[in-house]
Amino acid sequence: MTTEKQTFCRICEPNCTMLVESNEAGEPTKLKPYPNHPLGGKPCNKGLNFLSVHKDPDRLNWPLKRTNGKNEFPAEFERITWDQALSEIAERLRASQKAYGPNSVATYTGNPLGFDIRALTSVYSFASHLGSSMEFTAGTQDCCNKNIATTAMYGGLSFLVPDLHHTDYLLCLGANPKASHWTLVEVPNDSGEILKNIKRRGGTVTFVNPRKLEISTPETGETVQIKPDTDVYFLAALSHEIERLGGFDEAKLSKYGEHVTQYLSFIRACDPERILSVTGISRSQVTEIAEGMISATSAAVYMATGVNQGRQGVLSCWLVEMLNFATGNLGREGGTYMPNGLTEPMATPIFINEIESVDGMLPKTPFAPPATLLPDWIESGDIRCLISTGGNPVMSCGGGPGLRNAFSQLDLMVAIDILPTVTTESADYVLPATDWLEREDVTAFSANLRTQLIPNIQYTEAIAEPAFERKTDWWIHAKLLQALDVASPLDSETHQDGWELVNLLLSAHGLSKDLVKEAPHQMVFLGDLPKDSVFERALVNPEGRIDCYPRAFVSSGLFERFETVLEELQKEPPDILKLISMRTTHMHNSWLMNVPSLRSGALAEQRLRISPEDAAARELHQGSRVRLYNDFGDLECRIDIRDDLGPGVVAMTHGFGNRDAHRLSIASHAPGVNVNELIAMGPRSYEPLSYMSWMTGIPVRIELINSMGD
Ligand SMILES: Nc1nc2c(c(=O)[nH]1)N[C@H]1C(S)=C(S)[C@@H](COP(=O)(O)OP(=O)(O)OC[C@H]3O[C@@H](n4cnc5c(=O)[nH]c(N)nc54)[C@H](O)[C@@H]3O)O[C@H]1N2
Ligand SMILES: Nc1nc2c(c(=O)[nH]1)N[C@H]1C(S)=C(S)[C@@H](COP(=O)(O)OP(=O)(O)OC[C@H]3O[C@@H](n4cnc5c(=O)[nH]c(N)nc54)[C@H](O)[C@@H]3O)O[C@H]1N2
Ligand code: SF4
Ligand SMILES: [Mo]
């Protein structure tokens, strides 16, 4: 007899609800949509394919210890007990910190930890017990620019979300909601209707993207094709134009703004004639968008990773936040706002202390240090041990394979993962974690970030017993703390496997995980707050106002950089090619590469996408093999000619290049290339202050290897 249970997907932010069928032995046999769930119930193909990850015969099942040298590949491992693994790791961590200080041990926390609320709490308590400043995260490849910009402006971390359900004008930069299902705004179970609805109610959607997206249709809106890594100049020109046209809400600016004069002088100096040429967008297009936003009843500007990963993500985010605020759209229905959540923002200083690096003394911020300096810190001997949880830095960070050479020089590397990746291949110890079907959870992460358009908490039980000797990430961190002889939640006889802290968060709404579990559909709506509550809730800096020209941006040289990068762009040769990333509907960063159904037929191969004009100029045909290179790396691939890219732009999906992930039988077959080899590492390879890697608009060159096409 089959049984049916409810769960939610934990691959990406929407946490789509789904149903799981299990057989008599209690093993999940099918994942399917949950049509009658109040939040919708339309998981995507990736979520519905997750049983292939859960049951992947290549999964990590036991603690492993390396038996050959760190420079020898493939790595060889022997199976050991959890006790042996934990005590040996702890001993080596203690010895390193005793001899070389707390910063000799670094941590790297990857993206999936965001979708495991207990692990998220434990990884931070583990890192804080280590007392190291070297806490790297996937954030420097994702959104640390937003973390810093909003903390500087509001006083604490706040992600203001676009009111997609009500807006009359959405300006959407550097996002592909069809492939990626939104980021830092949670839209559950959406298959594109939310954008079509804006158009249906008479509104406008404008995408700003170097690539004309599949979702950019007459049913949604047009794409303004921008040259990569130039959004900051477009946003500055747009701000200039809206102010010139009288589109600012002066009363709101003076009521809630601090340093408004400095902001106004900055944008007034941004004459479109001076700065727009590098963007590929014309003055009349900017004026049209400005007029559209001014005349709309409400408007929201939203930007995502395509802009975050450029060289000026902090100033871009600041200009976006300021556009929403200055036009009176912040805290208004249809504008941007701060949804209800489990917690409220906390005042957070931007500069905590300093860390010594090859780039001199770097200010330490509440977020992560630059991942692209990790190799230098390892080579200098400052970092000697690394513990990576739920991350695949060799695939996902700037420099990519270059990190592997650095990792081989570590005294100790520990990787906690569900799969044997190219990163775990560099480790001394590999610890097997449970996947999301094997653990109980609540959707507290997004509720805690206050990014849900429909604030809610969902509960799921563990659908399957953890197989073999897999353990939850929470348990692994708590056990490591015990092995290190420091306070661990496991010391308490009444510990509840990490739920104490989560229940404390939930108690702000009179909830606990058990109460959510018992609620209809295992879900509780948190309810909406007035949109204008953002002004009481988000402004936690001492002035209680929005800092419209944060000093931290000035002291970090961001405004000078705005001018120097502009000059650099103006001097570029016209035939230069710029590389951007391209997420697809069938892949998730680096970790669905071993799923056969997501790697079959046309999905098997990774190609470099190029415009017909650029292909013709180089006498390339569909499928021609090329060398793609720059000062940092050199790759070989075949090309895919498509007219969704404008001239001068090439695009490639990251996460491929698993040749050396020997234990991933599907992923290492037809592996493709690791595009992050072309991303800079080392001094000045990151944005000051946010430490974001520069991952889009990368100058590259192409050389023909074999023009024979398909
Ligand atoms: N070129 C390029 N590079 C990029 C990006 C891009 O757009 N272009 N995007 C960047 C972005 S936005 C991000 S967030 C980063 C992601 O950077 P990372 O988080 O470092 O990389 P992922 O590929 O998401 O790797 C996640 C790892 O966690 C493992 N895993 C999955 N579930 C669990 C679990 O429950 N527990 C544990 N312990 N492990 C688990 C997976 O097997 C995988 O090895 O990549 C970035 N890299
Ligand atoms: N299918 C799938 N879903 C995912 C992921 C995945 O890998 N696959 N990853 C998840 C993660 S970790 C995240 S953070 C989110 C990310 O979610 P999104 O931020 O929406 O990510 P992308 O789909 O990569 O969209 C980025 C867009 O920016 C464009 N772009 C590139 N460079 C520039 C530029 O310089 N300027 C502008 N304006 N646009 C530019 C690209 O063409 C692309 O369309 O997605 C999540 N969901
Ligand atoms: S969009 Fe797809 S991968 Fe993301 S949570 Fe929903 S079902 Fe999972
Ligand atoms: Mo991400």
JSON list of N, CA, C and O in Angstrom, two decimals, residues 103 134 136 354-364 369-370 372-378 380 382-383 682-686 691:
[
{"chain": "A", "resi": 103, "resn": "ASN", "atom": "N", "xyz": [42.41, 32.26, 13.39]},
{"chain": "A", "resi": 103, "resn": "ASN", "atom": "CA", "xyz": [42.12, 32.44, 11.96]},
{"chain": "A", "resi": 103, "resn": "ASN", "atom": "C", "xyz": [42.74, 31.37, 11.07]},
{"chain": "A", "resi": 103, "resn": "ASN", "atom": "O", "xyz": [42.50, 31.36, 9.86]},
{"chain": "A", "resi": 134, "resn": "MET", "atom": "N", "xyz": [37.70, 33.97, 9.38]},
{"chain": "A", "resi": 134, "resn": "MET", "atom": "CA", "xyz": [37.72, 33.40, 8.02]},
{"chain": "A", "resi": 134, "resn": "MET", "atom": "C", "xyz": [36.47, 32.58, 7.77]},
{"chain": "A", "resi": 134, "resn": "MET", "atom": "O", "xyz": [36.53, 31.37, 7.59]},
{"chain": "A", "resi": 136, "resn": "PHE", "atom": "N", "xyz": [33.97, 32.02, 5.19]},
{"chain": "A", "resi": 136, "resn": "PHE", "atom": "CA", "xyz": [33.60, 32.24, 3.79]},
{"chain": "A", "resi": 136, "resn": "PHE", "atom": "C", "xyz": [32.21, 31.66, 3.54]},
{"chain": "A", "resi": 136, "resn": "PHE", "atom": "O", "xyz": [31.81, 30.70, 4.20]},
{"chain": "A", "resi": 354, "resn": "GLU", "atom": "N", "xyz": [39.49, 44.13, 11.54]},
{"chain": "A", "resi": 354, "resn": "GLU", "atom": "CA", "xyz": [40.26, 44.06, 10.29]},
{"chain": "A", "resi": 354, "resn": "GLU", "atom": "C", "xyz": [40.88, 42.68, 10.14]},
{"chain": "A", "resi": 354, "resn": "GLU", "atom": "O", "xyz": [41.17, 42.01, 11.14]},
{"chain": "A", "resi": 355, "resn": "ILE", "atom": "N", "xyz": [41.11, 42.27, 8.91]},
{"chain": "A", "resi": 355, "resn": "ILE", "atom": "CA", "xyz": [41.81, 41.02, 8.66]},
{"chain": "A", "resi": 355, "resn": "ILE", "atom": "C", "xyz": [42.99, 41.35, 7.75]},
{"chain": "A", "resi": 355, "resn": "ILE", "atom": "O", "xyz": [42.85, 42.11, 6.78]},
{"chain": "A", "resi": 356, "resn": "GLU", "atom": "N", "xyz": [44.14, 40.74, 8.06]},
{"chain": "A", "resi": 356, "resn": "GLU", "atom": "CA", "xyz": [45.31, 40.97, 7.24]},
{"chain": "A", "resi": 356, "resn": "GLU", "atom": "C", "xyz": [45.23, 40.10, 5.98]},
{"chain": "A", "resi": 356, "resn": "GLU", "atom": "O", "xyz": [44.85, 38.93, 6.07]},
{"chain": "A", "resi": 357, "resn": "SER", "atom": "N", "xyz": [45.58, 40.69, 4.84]},
{"chain": "A", "resi": 357, "resn": "SER", "atom": "CA", "xyz": [45.51, 39.91, 3.61]},
{"chain": "A", "resi": 357, "resn": "SER", "atom": "C", "xyz": [46.60, 40.34, 2.65]},
{"chain": "A", "resi": 357, "resn": "SER", "atom": "O", "xyz": [47.28, 41.33, 2.90]},
{"chain": "A", "resi": 358, "resn": "VAL", "atom": "N", "xyz": [46.70, 39.64, 1.51]},
{"chain": "A", "resi": 358, "resn": "VAL", "atom": "CA", "xyz": [47.67, 40.07, 0.49]},
{"chain": "A", "resi": 358, "resn": "VAL", "atom": "C", "xyz": [47.31, 41.44, -0.05]},
{"chain": "A", "resi": 358, "resn": "VAL", "atom": "O", "xyz": [48.14, 42.10, -0.66]},
{"chain": "A", "resi": 359, "resn": "ASP", "atom": "N", "xyz": [46.07, 41.86, 0.16]},
{"chain": "A", "resi": 359, "resn": "ASP", "atom": "CA", "xyz": [45.63, 43.18, -0.30]},
{"chain": "A", "resi": 359, "resn": "ASP", "atom": "C", "xyz": [45.72, 44.22, 0.81]},
{"chain": "A", "resi": 359, "resn": "ASP", "atom": "O", "xyz": [45.01, 45.22, 0.79]},
{"chain": "A", "resi": 360, "resn": "GLY", "atom": "N", "xyz": [46.53, 43.96, 1.82]},
{"chain": "A", "resi": 360, "resn": "GLY", "atom": "CA", "xyz": [46.63, 44.87, 2.96]},
{"chain": "A", "resi": 360, "resn": "GLY", "atom": "C", "xyz": [45.59, 44.52, 4.01]},
{"chain": "A", "resi": 360, "resn": "GLY", "atom": "O", "xyz": [45.01, 43.43, 3.99]},
{"chain": "A", "resi": 361, "resn": "MET", "atom": "N", "xyz": [45.34, 45.46, 4.94]},
{"chain": "A", "resi": 361, "resn": "MET", "atom": "CA", "xyz": [44.36, 45.18, 5.99]},
{"chain": "A", "resi": 361, "resn": "MET", "atom": "C", "xyz": [42.95, 45.37, 5.39]},
{"chain": "A", "resi": 361, "resn": "MET", "atom": "O", "xyz": [42.63, 46.44, 4.89]},
{"chain": "A", "resi": 362, "resn": "LEU", "atom": "N", "xyz": [42.15, 44.34, 5.46]},
{"chain": "A", "resi": 362, "resn": "LEU", "atom": "CA", "xyz": [40.78, 44.44, 4.92]},
{"chain": "A", "resi": 362, "resn": "LEU", "atom": "C", "xyz": [39.81, 44.64, 6.06]},
{"chain": "A", "resi": 362, "resn": "LEU", "atom": "O", "xyz": [39.88, 43.92, 7.07]},
{"chain": "A", "resi": 363, "resn": "PRO", "atom": "N", "xyz": [38.87, 45.58, 5.92]},
{"chain": "A", "resi": 363, "resn": "PRO", "atom": "CA", "xyz": [37.85, 45.68, 6.95]},
{"chain": "A", "resi": 363, "resn": "PRO", "atom": "C", "xyz": [37.05, 44.39, 7.01]},
{"chain": "A", "resi": 363, "resn": "PRO", "atom": "O", "xyz": [36.69, 43.83, 5.98]},
{"chain": "A", "resi": 364, "resn": "LYS", "atom": "N", "xyz": [36.81, 43.89, 8.23]},
{"chain": "A", "resi": 364, "resn": "LYS", "atom": "CA", "xyz": [35.93, 42.73, 8.36]},
{"chain": "A", "resi": 364, "resn": "LYS", "atom": "C", "xyz": [34.51, 43.24, 8.53]},
{"chain": "A", "resi": 364, "resn": "LYS", "atom": "O", "xyz": [34.26, 44.11, 9.36]},
{"chain": "A", "resi": 369, "resn": "PRO", "atom": "N", "xyz": [34.36, 37.28, 4.14]},
{"chain": "A", "resi": 369, "resn": "PRO", "atom": "CA", "xyz": [35.55, 37.83, 3.47]},
{"chain": "A", "resi": 369, "resn": "PRO", "atom": "C", "xyz": [35.59, 37.36, 2.01]},
{"chain": "A", "resi": 369, "resn": "PRO", "atom": "O", "xyz": [34.85, 36.44, 1.65]},
{"chain": "A", "resi": 370, "resn": "PRO", "atom": "N", "xyz": [36.44, 37.96, 1.19]},
{"chain": "A", "resi": 370, "resn": "PRO", "atom": "CA", "xyz": [36.43, 37.60, -0.24]},
{"chain": "A", "resi": 370, "resn": "PRO", "atom": "C", "xyz": [36.90, 36.16, -0.50]},
{"chain": "A", "resi": 370, "resn": "PRO", "atom": "O", "xyz": [38.03, 35.81, -0.16]},
{"chain": "A", "resi": 372, "resn": "THR", "atom": "N", "xyz": [37.67, 34.99, -3.25]},
{"chain": "A", "resi": 372, "resn": "THR", "atom": "CA", "xyz": [38.74, 34.96, -4.26]},
{"chain": "A", "resi": 372, "resn": "THR", "atom": "C", "xyz": [40.12, 35.23, -3.63]},
{"chain": "A", "resi": 372, "resn": "THR", "atom": "O", "xyz": [41.12, 35.16, -4.32]},
{"chain": "A", "resi": 373, "resn": "LEU", "atom": "N", "xyz": [40.16, 35.53, -2.32]},
{"chain": "A", "resi": 373, "resn": "LEU", "atom": "CA", "xyz": [41.47, 35.63, -1.64]},
{"chain": "A", "resi": 373, "resn": "LEU", "atom": "C", "xyz": [41.81, 34.34, -0.90]},
{"chain": "A", "resi": 373, "resn": "LEU", "atom": "O", "xyz": [42.91, 34.21, -0.35]},
{"chain": "A", "resi": 374, "resn": "LEU", "atom": "N", "xyz": [40.86, 33.42, -0.86]},
{"chain": "A", "resi": 374, "resn": "LEU", "atom": "CA", "xyz": [41.09, 32.15, -0.13]},
{"chain": "A", "resi": 374, "resn": "LEU", "atom": "C", "xyz": [42.41, 31.49, -0.56]},
{"chain": "A", "resi": 374, "resn": "LEU", "atom": "O", "xyz": [43.22, 31.11, 0.31]},
{"chain": "A", "resi": 375, "resn": "PRO", "atom": "N", "xyz": [42.69, 31.37, -1.87]},
{"chain": "A", "resi": 375, "resn": "PRO", "atom": "CA", "xyz": [43.96, 30.72, -2.26]},
{"chain": "A", "resi": 375, "resn": "PRO", "atom": "C", "xyz": [45.19, 31.46, -1.71]},
{"chain": "A", "resi": 375, "resn": "PRO", "atom": "O", "xyz": [46.15, 30.81, -1.29]},
{"chain": "A", "resi": 376, "resn": "ASP", "atom": "N", "xyz": [45.13, 32.80, -1.72]},
{"chain": "A", "resi": 376, "resn": "ASP", "atom": "CA", "xyz": [46.30, 33.55, -1.21]},
{"chain": "A", "resi": 376, "resn": "ASP", "atom": "C", "xyz": [46.49, 33.33, 0.28]},
{"chain": "A", "resi": 376, "resn": "ASP", "atom": "O", "xyz": [47.61, 33.20, 0.76]},
{"chain": "A", "resi": 377, "resn": "TRP", "atom": "N", "xyz": [45.37, 33.32, 1.01]},
{"chain": "A", "resi": 377, "resn": "TRP", "atom": "CA", "xyz": [45.47, 33.09, 2.46]},
{"chain": "A", "resi": 377, "resn": "TRP", "atom": "C", "xyz": [46.00, 31.69, 2.76]},
{"chain": "A", "resi": 377, "resn": "TRP", "atom": "O", "xyz": [46.66, 31.47, 3.76]},
{"chain": "A", "resi": 378, "resn": "ILE", "atom": "N", "xyz": [45.66, 30.74, 1.88]},
{"chain": "A", "resi": 378, "resn": "ILE", "atom": "CA", "xyz": [46.18, 29.37, 2.10]},
{"chain": "A", "resi": 378, "resn": "ILE", "atom": "C", "xyz": [47.67, 29.33, 1.76]},
{"chain": "A", "resi": 378, "resn": "ILE", "atom": "O", "xyz": [48.48, 28.82, 2.53]},
{"chain": "A", "resi": 380, "resn": "SER", "atom": "N", "xyz": [49.82, 31.69, 1.82]},
{"chain": "A", "resi": 380, "resn": "SER", "atom": "CA", "xyz": [50.66, 32.43, 2.78]},
{"chain": "A", "resi": 380, "resn": "SER", "atom": "C", "xyz": [50.75, 31.69, 4.12]},
{"chain": "A", "resi": 380, "resn": "SER", "atom": "O", "xyz": [51.50, 32.10, 5.01]},
{"chain": "A", "resi": 382, "resn": "ASP", "atom": "N", "xyz": [48.36, 31.52, 6.27]},
{"chain": "A", "resi": 382, "resn": "ASP", "atom": "CA", "xyz": [47.44, 32.10, 7.26]},
{"chain": "A", "resi": 382, "resn": "ASP", "atom": "C", "xyz": [46.28, 31.14, 7.53]},
{"chain": "A", "resi": 382, "resn": "ASP", "atom": "O", "xyz": [45.84, 30.99, 8.65]},
{"chain": "A", "resi": 383, "resn": "ILE", "atom": "N", "xyz": [45.76, 30.54, 6.45]},
{"chain": "A", "resi": 383, "resn": "ILE", "atom": "CA", "xyz": [44.70, 29.53, 6.63]},
{"chain": "A", "resi": 383, "resn": "ILE", "atom": "C", "xyz": [45.34, 28.16, 6.45]},
{"chain": "A", "resi": 383, "resn": "ILE", "atom": "O", "xyz": [46.00, 27.90, 5.44]},
{"chain": "A", "resi": 682, "resn": "GLY", "atom": "N", "xyz": [42.57, 36.46, -6.37]},
{"chain": "A", "resi": 682, "resn": "GLY", "atom": "CA", "xyz": [43.72, 37.22, -5.89]},
{"chain": "A", "resi": 682, "resn": "GLY", "atom": "C", "xyz": [43.44, 38.69, -5.69]},
{"chain": "A", "resi": 682, "resn": "GLY", "atom": "O", "xyz": [42.28, 39.13, -5.76]},
{"chain": "A", "resi": 683, "resn": "PRO", "atom": "N", "xyz": [44.49, 39.48, -5.44]},
{"chain": "A", "resi": 683, "resn": "PRO", "atom": "CA", "xyz": [44.31, 40.88, -5.10]},
{"chain": "A", "resi": 683, "resn": "PRO", "atom": "C", "xyz": [43.41, 41.62, -6.11]},
{"chain": "A", "resi": 683, "resn": "PRO", "atom": "O", "xyz": [43.52, 41.40, -7.31]},
{"chain": "A", "resi": 684, "resn": "ARG", "atom": "N", "xyz": [42.55, 42.46, -5.57]},
{"chain": "A", "resi": 684, "resn": "ARG", "atom": "CA", "xyz": [41.65, 43.32, -6.36]},
{"chain": "A", "resi": 684, "resn": "ARG", "atom": "C", "xyz": [40.72, 42.55, -7.31]},
{"chain": "A", "resi": 684, "resn": "ARG", "atom": "O", "xyz": [40.27, 43.07, -8.31]},
{"chain": "A", "resi": 685, "resn": "SER", "atom": "N", "xyz": [40.43, 41.31, -6.98]},
{"chain": "A", "resi": 685, "resn": "SER", "atom": "CA", "xyz": [39.54, 40.53, -7.84]},
{"chain": "A", "resi": 685, "resn": "SER", "atom": "C", "xyz": [38.09, 40.63, -7.38]},
{"chain": "A", "resi": 685, "resn": "SER", "atom": "O", "xyz": [37.23, 39.94, -7.88]},
{"chain": "A", "resi": 686, "resn": "TYR", "atom": "N", "xyz": [37.83, 41.48, -6.38]},
{"chain": "A", "resi": 686, "resn": "TYR", "atom": "CA", "xyz": [36.50, 41.52, -5.76]},
{"chain": "A", "resi": 686, "resn": "TYR", "atom": "C", "xyz": [36.10, 42.98, -5.57]},
{"chain": "A", "resi": 686, "resn": "TYR", "atom": "O", "xyz": [36.94, 43.89, -5.62]},
{"chain": "A", "resi": 691, "resn": "TYR", "atom": "N", "xyz": [32.98, 42.45, -1.02]},
{"chain": "A", "resi": 691, "resn": "TYR", "atom": "CA", "xyz": [33.86, 41.32, -1.34]},
{"chain": "A", "resi": 691, "resn": "TYR", "atom": "C", "xyz": [33.25, 40.37, -2.36]},
{"chain": "A", "resi": 691, "resn": "TYR", "atom": "O", "xyz": [33.61, 39.20, -2.45]}
]
